[in-house]
Coordinates of C-alpha atoms in Angstrom, one line a residue:
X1311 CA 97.7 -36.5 -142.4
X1312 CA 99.8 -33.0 -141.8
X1313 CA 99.8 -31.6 -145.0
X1314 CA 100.8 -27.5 -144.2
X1315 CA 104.3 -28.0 -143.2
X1316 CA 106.3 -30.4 -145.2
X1317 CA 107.7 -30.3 -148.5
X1318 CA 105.6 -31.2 -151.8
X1319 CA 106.9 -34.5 -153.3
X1320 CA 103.7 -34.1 -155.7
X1321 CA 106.2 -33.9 -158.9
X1322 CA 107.9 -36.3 -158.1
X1323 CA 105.2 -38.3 -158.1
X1324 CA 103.9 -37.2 -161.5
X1325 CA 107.6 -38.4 -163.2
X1326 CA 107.6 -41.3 -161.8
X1327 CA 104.3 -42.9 -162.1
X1328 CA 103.1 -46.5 -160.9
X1329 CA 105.8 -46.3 -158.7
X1330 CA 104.7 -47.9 -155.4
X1331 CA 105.6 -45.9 -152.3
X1332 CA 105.9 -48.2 -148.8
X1333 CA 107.3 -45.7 -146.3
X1334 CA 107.2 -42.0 -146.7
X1335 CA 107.5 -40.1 -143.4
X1336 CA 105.8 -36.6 -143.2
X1337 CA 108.5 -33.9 -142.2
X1338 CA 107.5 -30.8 -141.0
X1339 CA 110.8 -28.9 -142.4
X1340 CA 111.2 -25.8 -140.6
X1341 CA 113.5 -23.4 -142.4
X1342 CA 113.6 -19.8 -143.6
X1343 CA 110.8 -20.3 -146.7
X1344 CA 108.2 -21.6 -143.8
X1345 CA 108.8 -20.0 -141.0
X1346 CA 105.7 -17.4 -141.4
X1347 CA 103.9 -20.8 -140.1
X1348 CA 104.8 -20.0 -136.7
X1349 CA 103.1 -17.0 -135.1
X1350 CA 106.4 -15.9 -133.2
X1351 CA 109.9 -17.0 -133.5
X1352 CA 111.9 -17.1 -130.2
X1353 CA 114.8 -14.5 -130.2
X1354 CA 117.0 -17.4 -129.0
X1355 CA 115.9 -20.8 -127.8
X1356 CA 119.0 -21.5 -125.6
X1357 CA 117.3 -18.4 -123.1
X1358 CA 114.3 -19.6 -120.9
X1359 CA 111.2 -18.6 -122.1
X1360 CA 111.0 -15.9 -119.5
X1361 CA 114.0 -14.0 -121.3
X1362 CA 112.6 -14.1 -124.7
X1363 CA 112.0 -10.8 -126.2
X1364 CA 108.2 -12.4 -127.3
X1365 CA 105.4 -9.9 -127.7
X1366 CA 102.5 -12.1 -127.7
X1367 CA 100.9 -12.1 -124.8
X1368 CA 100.5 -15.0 -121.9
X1369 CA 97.9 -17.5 -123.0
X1370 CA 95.3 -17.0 -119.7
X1371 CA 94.6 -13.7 -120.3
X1372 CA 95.3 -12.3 -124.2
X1373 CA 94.0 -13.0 -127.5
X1374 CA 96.2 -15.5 -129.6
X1375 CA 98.6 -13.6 -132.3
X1376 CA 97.4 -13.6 -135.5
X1377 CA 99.5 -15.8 -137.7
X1378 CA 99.2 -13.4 -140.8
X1379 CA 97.3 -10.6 -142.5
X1380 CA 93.4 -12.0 -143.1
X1381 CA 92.6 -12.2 -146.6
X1382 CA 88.7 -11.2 -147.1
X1383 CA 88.2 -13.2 -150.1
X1384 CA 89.8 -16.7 -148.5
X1385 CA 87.6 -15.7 -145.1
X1386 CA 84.4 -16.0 -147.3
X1387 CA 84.8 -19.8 -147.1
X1388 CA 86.0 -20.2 -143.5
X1389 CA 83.7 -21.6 -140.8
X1390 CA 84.0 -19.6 -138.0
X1391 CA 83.0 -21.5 -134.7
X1392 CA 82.5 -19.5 -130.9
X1393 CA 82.9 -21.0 -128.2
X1394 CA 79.2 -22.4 -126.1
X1395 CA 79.8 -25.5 -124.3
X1396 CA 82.9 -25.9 -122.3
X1397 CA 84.6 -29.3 -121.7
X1398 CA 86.8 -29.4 -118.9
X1399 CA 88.9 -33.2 -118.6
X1400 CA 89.8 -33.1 -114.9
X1401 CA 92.3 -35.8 -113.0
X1402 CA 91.4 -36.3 -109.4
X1403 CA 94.3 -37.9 -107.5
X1404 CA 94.5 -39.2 -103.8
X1405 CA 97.0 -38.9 -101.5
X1406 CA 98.6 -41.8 -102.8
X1407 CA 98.6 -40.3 -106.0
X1408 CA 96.4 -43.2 -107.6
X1409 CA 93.0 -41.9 -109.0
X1410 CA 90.2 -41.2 -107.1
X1411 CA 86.9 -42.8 -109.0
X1412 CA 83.1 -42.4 -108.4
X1413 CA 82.9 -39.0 -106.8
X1414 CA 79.4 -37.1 -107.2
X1415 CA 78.7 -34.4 -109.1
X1416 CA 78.6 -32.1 -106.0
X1417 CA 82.2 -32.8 -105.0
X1418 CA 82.7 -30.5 -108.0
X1419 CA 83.3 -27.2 -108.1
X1420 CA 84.0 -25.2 -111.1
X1421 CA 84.8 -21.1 -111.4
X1422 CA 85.0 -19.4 -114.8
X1423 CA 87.0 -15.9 -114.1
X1424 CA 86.1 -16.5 -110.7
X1425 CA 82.2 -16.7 -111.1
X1426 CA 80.6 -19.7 -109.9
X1427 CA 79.2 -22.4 -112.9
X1428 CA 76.7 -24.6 -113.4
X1429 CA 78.1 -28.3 -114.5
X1430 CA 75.4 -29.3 -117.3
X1431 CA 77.5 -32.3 -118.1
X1432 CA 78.7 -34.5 -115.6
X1433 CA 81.0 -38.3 -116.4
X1434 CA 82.4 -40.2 -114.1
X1435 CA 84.5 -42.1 -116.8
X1436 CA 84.6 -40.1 -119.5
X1437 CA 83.6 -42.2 -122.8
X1438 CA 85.0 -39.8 -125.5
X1439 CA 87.5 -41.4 -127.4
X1440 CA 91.5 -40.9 -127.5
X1441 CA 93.6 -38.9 -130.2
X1442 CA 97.2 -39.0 -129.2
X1443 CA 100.2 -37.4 -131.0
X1444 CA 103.4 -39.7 -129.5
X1445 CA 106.4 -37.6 -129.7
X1446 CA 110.1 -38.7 -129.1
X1447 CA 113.1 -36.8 -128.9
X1448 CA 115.5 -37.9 -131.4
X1449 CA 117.8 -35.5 -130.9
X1450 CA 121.6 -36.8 -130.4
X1451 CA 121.5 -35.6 -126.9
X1452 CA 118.5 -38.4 -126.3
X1453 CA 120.2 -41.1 -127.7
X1454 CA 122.1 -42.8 -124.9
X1455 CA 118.2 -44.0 -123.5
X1456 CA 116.7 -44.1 -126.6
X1457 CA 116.7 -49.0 -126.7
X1458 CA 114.9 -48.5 -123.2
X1459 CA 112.4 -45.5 -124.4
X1460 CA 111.3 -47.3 -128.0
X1461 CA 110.5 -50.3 -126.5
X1462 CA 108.5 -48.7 -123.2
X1463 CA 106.5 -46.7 -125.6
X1464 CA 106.1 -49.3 -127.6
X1465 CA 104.4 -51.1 -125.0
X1466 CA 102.3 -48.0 -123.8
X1467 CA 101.3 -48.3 -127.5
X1468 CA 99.4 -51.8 -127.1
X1469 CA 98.1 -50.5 -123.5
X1470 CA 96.7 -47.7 -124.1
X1471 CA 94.5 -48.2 -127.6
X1472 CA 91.3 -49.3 -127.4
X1473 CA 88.1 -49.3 -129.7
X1474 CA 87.7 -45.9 -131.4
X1475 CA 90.7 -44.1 -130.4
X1476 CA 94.3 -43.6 -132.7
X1477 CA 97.8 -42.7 -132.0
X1478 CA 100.5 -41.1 -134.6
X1479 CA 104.0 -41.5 -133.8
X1480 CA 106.1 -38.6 -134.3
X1481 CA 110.1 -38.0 -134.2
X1482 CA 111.5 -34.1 -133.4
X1483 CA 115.2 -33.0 -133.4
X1484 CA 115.9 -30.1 -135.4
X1485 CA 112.4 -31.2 -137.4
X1486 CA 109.0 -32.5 -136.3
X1487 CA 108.7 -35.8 -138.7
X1488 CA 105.6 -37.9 -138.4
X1489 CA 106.3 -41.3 -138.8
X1490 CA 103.1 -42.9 -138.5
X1491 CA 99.8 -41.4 -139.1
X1492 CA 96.9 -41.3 -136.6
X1493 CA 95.3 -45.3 -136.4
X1494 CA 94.5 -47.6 -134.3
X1495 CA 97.3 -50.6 -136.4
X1496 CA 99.0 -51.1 -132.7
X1497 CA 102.0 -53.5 -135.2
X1498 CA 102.6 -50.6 -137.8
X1499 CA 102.6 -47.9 -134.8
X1500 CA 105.4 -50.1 -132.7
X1501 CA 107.1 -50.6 -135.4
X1502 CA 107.1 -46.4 -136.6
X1503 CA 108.7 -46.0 -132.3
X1504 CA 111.2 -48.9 -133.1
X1505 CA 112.5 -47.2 -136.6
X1506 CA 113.4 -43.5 -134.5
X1507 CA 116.4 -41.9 -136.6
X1508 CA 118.9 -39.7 -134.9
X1509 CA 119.1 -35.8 -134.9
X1510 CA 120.8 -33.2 -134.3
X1511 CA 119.2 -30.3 -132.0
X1512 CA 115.8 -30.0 -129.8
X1513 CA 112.4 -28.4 -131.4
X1514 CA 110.3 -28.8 -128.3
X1515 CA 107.9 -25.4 -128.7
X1516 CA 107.8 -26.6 -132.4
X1517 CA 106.5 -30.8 -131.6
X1518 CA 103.7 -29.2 -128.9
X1519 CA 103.0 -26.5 -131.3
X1520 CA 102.7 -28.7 -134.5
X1521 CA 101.3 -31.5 -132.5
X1522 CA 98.3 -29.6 -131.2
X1523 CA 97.5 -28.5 -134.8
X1524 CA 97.7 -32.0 -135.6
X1525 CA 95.5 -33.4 -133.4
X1526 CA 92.6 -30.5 -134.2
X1527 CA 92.3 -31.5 -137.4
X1528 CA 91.2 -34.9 -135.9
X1529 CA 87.4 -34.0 -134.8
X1530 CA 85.9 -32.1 -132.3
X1531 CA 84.1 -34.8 -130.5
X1532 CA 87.4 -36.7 -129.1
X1533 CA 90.2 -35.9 -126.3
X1534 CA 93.1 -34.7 -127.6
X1535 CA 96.4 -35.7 -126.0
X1536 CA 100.3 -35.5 -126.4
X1537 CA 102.7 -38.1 -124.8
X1538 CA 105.9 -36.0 -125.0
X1539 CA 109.6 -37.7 -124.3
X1540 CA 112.5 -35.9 -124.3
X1541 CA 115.8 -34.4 -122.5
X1542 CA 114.1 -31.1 -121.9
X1543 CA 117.1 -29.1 -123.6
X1544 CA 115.0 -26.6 -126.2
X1545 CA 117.4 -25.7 -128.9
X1546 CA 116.0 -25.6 -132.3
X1547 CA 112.5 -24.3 -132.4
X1548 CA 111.0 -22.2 -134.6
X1549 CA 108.0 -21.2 -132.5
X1550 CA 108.3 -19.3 -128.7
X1551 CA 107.0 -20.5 -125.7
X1552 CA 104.0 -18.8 -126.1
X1553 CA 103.1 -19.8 -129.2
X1554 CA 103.0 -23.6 -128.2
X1555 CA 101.4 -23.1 -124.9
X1556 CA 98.7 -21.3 -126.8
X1557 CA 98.2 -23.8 -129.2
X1558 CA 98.4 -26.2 -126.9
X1559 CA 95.3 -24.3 -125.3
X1560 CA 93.3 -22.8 -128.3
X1561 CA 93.1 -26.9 -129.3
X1562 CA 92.0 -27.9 -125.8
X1563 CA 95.1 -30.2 -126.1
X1564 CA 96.3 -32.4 -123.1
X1565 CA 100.2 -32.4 -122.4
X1566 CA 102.0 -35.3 -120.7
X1567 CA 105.9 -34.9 -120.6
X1568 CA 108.4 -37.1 -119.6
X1569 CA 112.1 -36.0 -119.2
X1570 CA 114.6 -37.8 -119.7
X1571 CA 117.9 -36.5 -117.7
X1572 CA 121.5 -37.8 -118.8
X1573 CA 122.7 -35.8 -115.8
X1574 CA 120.3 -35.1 -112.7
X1575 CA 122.6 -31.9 -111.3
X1576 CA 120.7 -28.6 -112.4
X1577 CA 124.4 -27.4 -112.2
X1578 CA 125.1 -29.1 -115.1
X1579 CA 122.6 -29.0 -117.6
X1580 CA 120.2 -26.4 -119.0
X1581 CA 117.0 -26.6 -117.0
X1582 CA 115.1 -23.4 -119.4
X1583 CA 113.7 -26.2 -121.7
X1584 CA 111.9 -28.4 -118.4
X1585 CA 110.7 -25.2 -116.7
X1586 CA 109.1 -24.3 -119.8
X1587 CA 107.8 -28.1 -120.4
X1588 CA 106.4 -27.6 -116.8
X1589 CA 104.7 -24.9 -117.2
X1590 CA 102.6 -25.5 -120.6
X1591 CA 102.2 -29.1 -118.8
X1592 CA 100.6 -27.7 -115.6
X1593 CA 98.2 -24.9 -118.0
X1594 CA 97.1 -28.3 -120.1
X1595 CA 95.9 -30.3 -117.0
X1596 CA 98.8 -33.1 -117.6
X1597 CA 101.9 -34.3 -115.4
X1598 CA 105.4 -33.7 -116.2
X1599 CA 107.6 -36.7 -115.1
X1600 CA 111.3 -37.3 -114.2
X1601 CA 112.4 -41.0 -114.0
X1602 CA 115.4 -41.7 -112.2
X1603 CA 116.0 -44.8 -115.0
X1604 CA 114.8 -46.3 -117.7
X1605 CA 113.5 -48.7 -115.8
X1606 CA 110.5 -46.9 -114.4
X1607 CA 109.1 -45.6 -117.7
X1608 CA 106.3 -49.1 -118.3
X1609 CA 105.2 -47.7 -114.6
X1610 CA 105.0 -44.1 -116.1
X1611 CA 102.8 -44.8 -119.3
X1612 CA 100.9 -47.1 -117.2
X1613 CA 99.8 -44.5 -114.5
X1614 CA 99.5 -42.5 -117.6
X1615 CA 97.2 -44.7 -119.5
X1616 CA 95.4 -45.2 -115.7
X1617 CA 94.6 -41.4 -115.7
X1618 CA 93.2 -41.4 -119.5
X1619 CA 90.7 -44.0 -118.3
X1620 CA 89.4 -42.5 -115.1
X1621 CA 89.1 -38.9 -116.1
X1622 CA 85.7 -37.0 -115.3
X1623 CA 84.4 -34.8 -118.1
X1624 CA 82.9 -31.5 -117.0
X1625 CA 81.0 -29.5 -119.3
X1626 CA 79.2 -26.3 -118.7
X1627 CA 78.2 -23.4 -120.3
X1628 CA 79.9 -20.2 -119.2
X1629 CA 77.4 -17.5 -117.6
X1630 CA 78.6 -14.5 -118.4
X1631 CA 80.0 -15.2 -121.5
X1632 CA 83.5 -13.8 -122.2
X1633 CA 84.0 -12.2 -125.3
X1634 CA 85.3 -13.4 -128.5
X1635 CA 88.8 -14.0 -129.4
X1636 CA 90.1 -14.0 -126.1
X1637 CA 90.9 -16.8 -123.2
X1638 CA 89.4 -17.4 -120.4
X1639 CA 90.4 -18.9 -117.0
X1640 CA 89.1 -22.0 -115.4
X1641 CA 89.0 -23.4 -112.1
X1642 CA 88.1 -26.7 -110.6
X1643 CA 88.5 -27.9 -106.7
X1644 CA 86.6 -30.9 -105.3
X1645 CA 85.3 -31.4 -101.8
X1646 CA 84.2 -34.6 -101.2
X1647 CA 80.9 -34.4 -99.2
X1648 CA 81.3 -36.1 -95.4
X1649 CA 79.8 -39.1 -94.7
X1650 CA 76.5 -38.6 -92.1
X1651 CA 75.6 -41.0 -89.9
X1652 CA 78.5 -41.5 -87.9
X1653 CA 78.2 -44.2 -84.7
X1654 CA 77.8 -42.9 -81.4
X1655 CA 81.2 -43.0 -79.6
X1656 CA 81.8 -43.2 -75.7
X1657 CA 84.8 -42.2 -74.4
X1658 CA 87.4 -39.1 -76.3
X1659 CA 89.8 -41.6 -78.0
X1660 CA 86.7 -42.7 -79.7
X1661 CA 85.5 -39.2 -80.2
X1662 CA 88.7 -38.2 -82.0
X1663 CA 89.3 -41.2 -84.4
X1664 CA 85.5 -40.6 -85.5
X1665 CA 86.8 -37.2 -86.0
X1666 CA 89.3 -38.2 -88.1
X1667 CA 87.1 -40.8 -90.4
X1668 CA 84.8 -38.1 -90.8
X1669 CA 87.3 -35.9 -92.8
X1670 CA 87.1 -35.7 -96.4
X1671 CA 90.1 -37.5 -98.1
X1672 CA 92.5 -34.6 -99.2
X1673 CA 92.6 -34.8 -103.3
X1674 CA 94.7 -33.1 -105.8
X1675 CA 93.2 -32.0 -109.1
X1676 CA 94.7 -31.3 -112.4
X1677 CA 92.8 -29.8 -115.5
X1678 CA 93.1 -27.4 -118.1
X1679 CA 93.4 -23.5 -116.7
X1680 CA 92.0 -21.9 -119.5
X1681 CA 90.3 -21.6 -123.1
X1682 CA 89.9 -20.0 -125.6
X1683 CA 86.7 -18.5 -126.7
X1684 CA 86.9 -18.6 -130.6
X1685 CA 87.2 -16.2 -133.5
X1686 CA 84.6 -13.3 -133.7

């Protein structure tokens, strides 16, 4: 359980003891006395991220901003891990968006900084098993869906768990609360979506930020993923945009957003919050969508949970090596070998439709762009 960013209840505890504790939601509480948690505060989160006067650099290219000043004496007992192997989850979708299972190895193709890699690890299905941080808005702008949205994740919930992996449920308005810690208890986790308070205001950069950390301290050996609902308006966030995008990277965390729009006129809503959502989104290797209704969500989480079970895991080791401390930039396309073999064919009718079967299937890919290569 989160223990960095909420407020000690340990005396408390010591006054009154024996006393028998059923619900206690974690709160990360992000005022004034913790706000050195965050790496960069946004100038003002009402601005697209674009506009913010942020110094830290973009996540693809810079090394991540340093939180605070090192202290040698706590480094002495810190593990300090560099990066060797490199997982890449990729999501390989047909033109019918559905997902495209059981291609070959050599339909792969994988750049690091533009040099060609070798792909030492190859799974059709990946079997690593699911960490996922479930976060809903509960701000009061996201309260006229919010029936419809508790009982479709509720649902995703029972669909999507399965042997080994666990899901905490998380609220964010003007706070990120955790409401149910990481498990695999599908009754206790419905029951943590169903119980949602309101909020005032919208910590978006704050629920990926916080979330990634979250799922990191997990274990290394498991997929990390975020299920995101909101409105898209940013409001109240203590960290940038950068900040959570690099997060989001440096913990190798997958982003999948939904947006919920009370109003679907860009003209009348601020859009800075889903641009940003987008982007982050898009640099993770997940899917932002936009349902017109409530209605479609059960199809959303279940394309969702489709995509969780059909991803291939590539893993290679990057030759040259970049250095330390910095991030580095992936890139994955597949081309689908022909088929040989092809019938003879008489007349040019015939010619052209074996033409036509002979192409490969056009496919869209989604993975994570970069990563980051750990501290020297």
């Amino acid at each position: 359980m989160p223990t960095a960013h909420f407020r000690p209840f340990t005396l408390a505890v010591r006054i009154f003891v024996g006393v028998s504790v059923i619900f206690t939601p974690v709160a990360f509480r992000l005022r004034a006395a913790n706000a050195h948690s965050f790496p960069v505060q946004q100038e003002n989160p009402n601005r697209p991220p674009w506009a913010q006067k942020s110094k830290s650099a973009d996540a693809s290219s810079s090394p991540a901003a340093k939180a605070e000043t090192s202290d040698p004496l706590q480094d002495r007992g810190k593990i300090k891990v560099s990066v060797n192997l490199v997982n890449v989850l990729v999501s390989v979708l047909d033109e019918h968006n559905r997902p495209a299972p059981d291609l070959p190895i050599e339909a792969f193709q994988l750049l690091d900084e533009d040099n060609s890699q070798t792909i030492a690890v190859f799974e059709k299905e990946t079997l690593q098993p699911l960490d996922l941080a479930l976060m809903i808005d509960a701000s009061l702008s996201a309260q006229l869906g919010m029936p419809a949205q508790r009982e479709a994740a509720a649902h995703f919930i029972q669909q999507v768990l399965r042997s080994g992996d666990r899901l905490a449920v998380y609220a964010f308005d003007e706070n990120v609360t955790q409401l149910a810690s990481f498990s695999d208890n599908v009754g206790r986790l419905q029951e943590a979506v169903r119980r949602v308070p309101p909020g005032a205001g919208t910590s978006i950069y704050d629920a990926v930020y916080l979330g990634s950390k979250a799922l990191a301290r997990q274990g290394s050996d498991r997929r990390r993923v975020i299920i995101l609902i909101t409105d898209g308006g940013e409001t109240t966030s203590h960290a940038d945009f950068d900040s959570a995008r690099r997060e989001a990277v440096r913990t190798n965390t997958l982003l999948y957003t939904v947006v919920i729009r009370a109003m679907k006129s860009e003209g009348g809503r601020n859009t800075a919050g889903e641009h940003a959502l987008e982007t982050i989104t898009d640099t993770t290797g997940g899917a932002v969508f936009y349902p017109d209704s409530s209605a479609q969500l059960d199809s959303i989480f279940e394309q969702i949970n489709r995509e969780l079970r059909t991803q291939y895991r590539l893993g290679y080791y990057p030759n040259p090596r970049g250095p330390l401390d910095t991030y580095r930039r992936i890139e994955v396309t597949v081309t689908p070998p022909v088929s040989a073999g092809s019938p003879a064919v008489g007349s040019a009718a015939d010619s052209q439709s074996a033409a036509a079967r002979s192409q490969p299937p056009a496919y869209s890919v989604r993975h994570r762009k970069s990563y980051y290569t750990g501290l020297p």
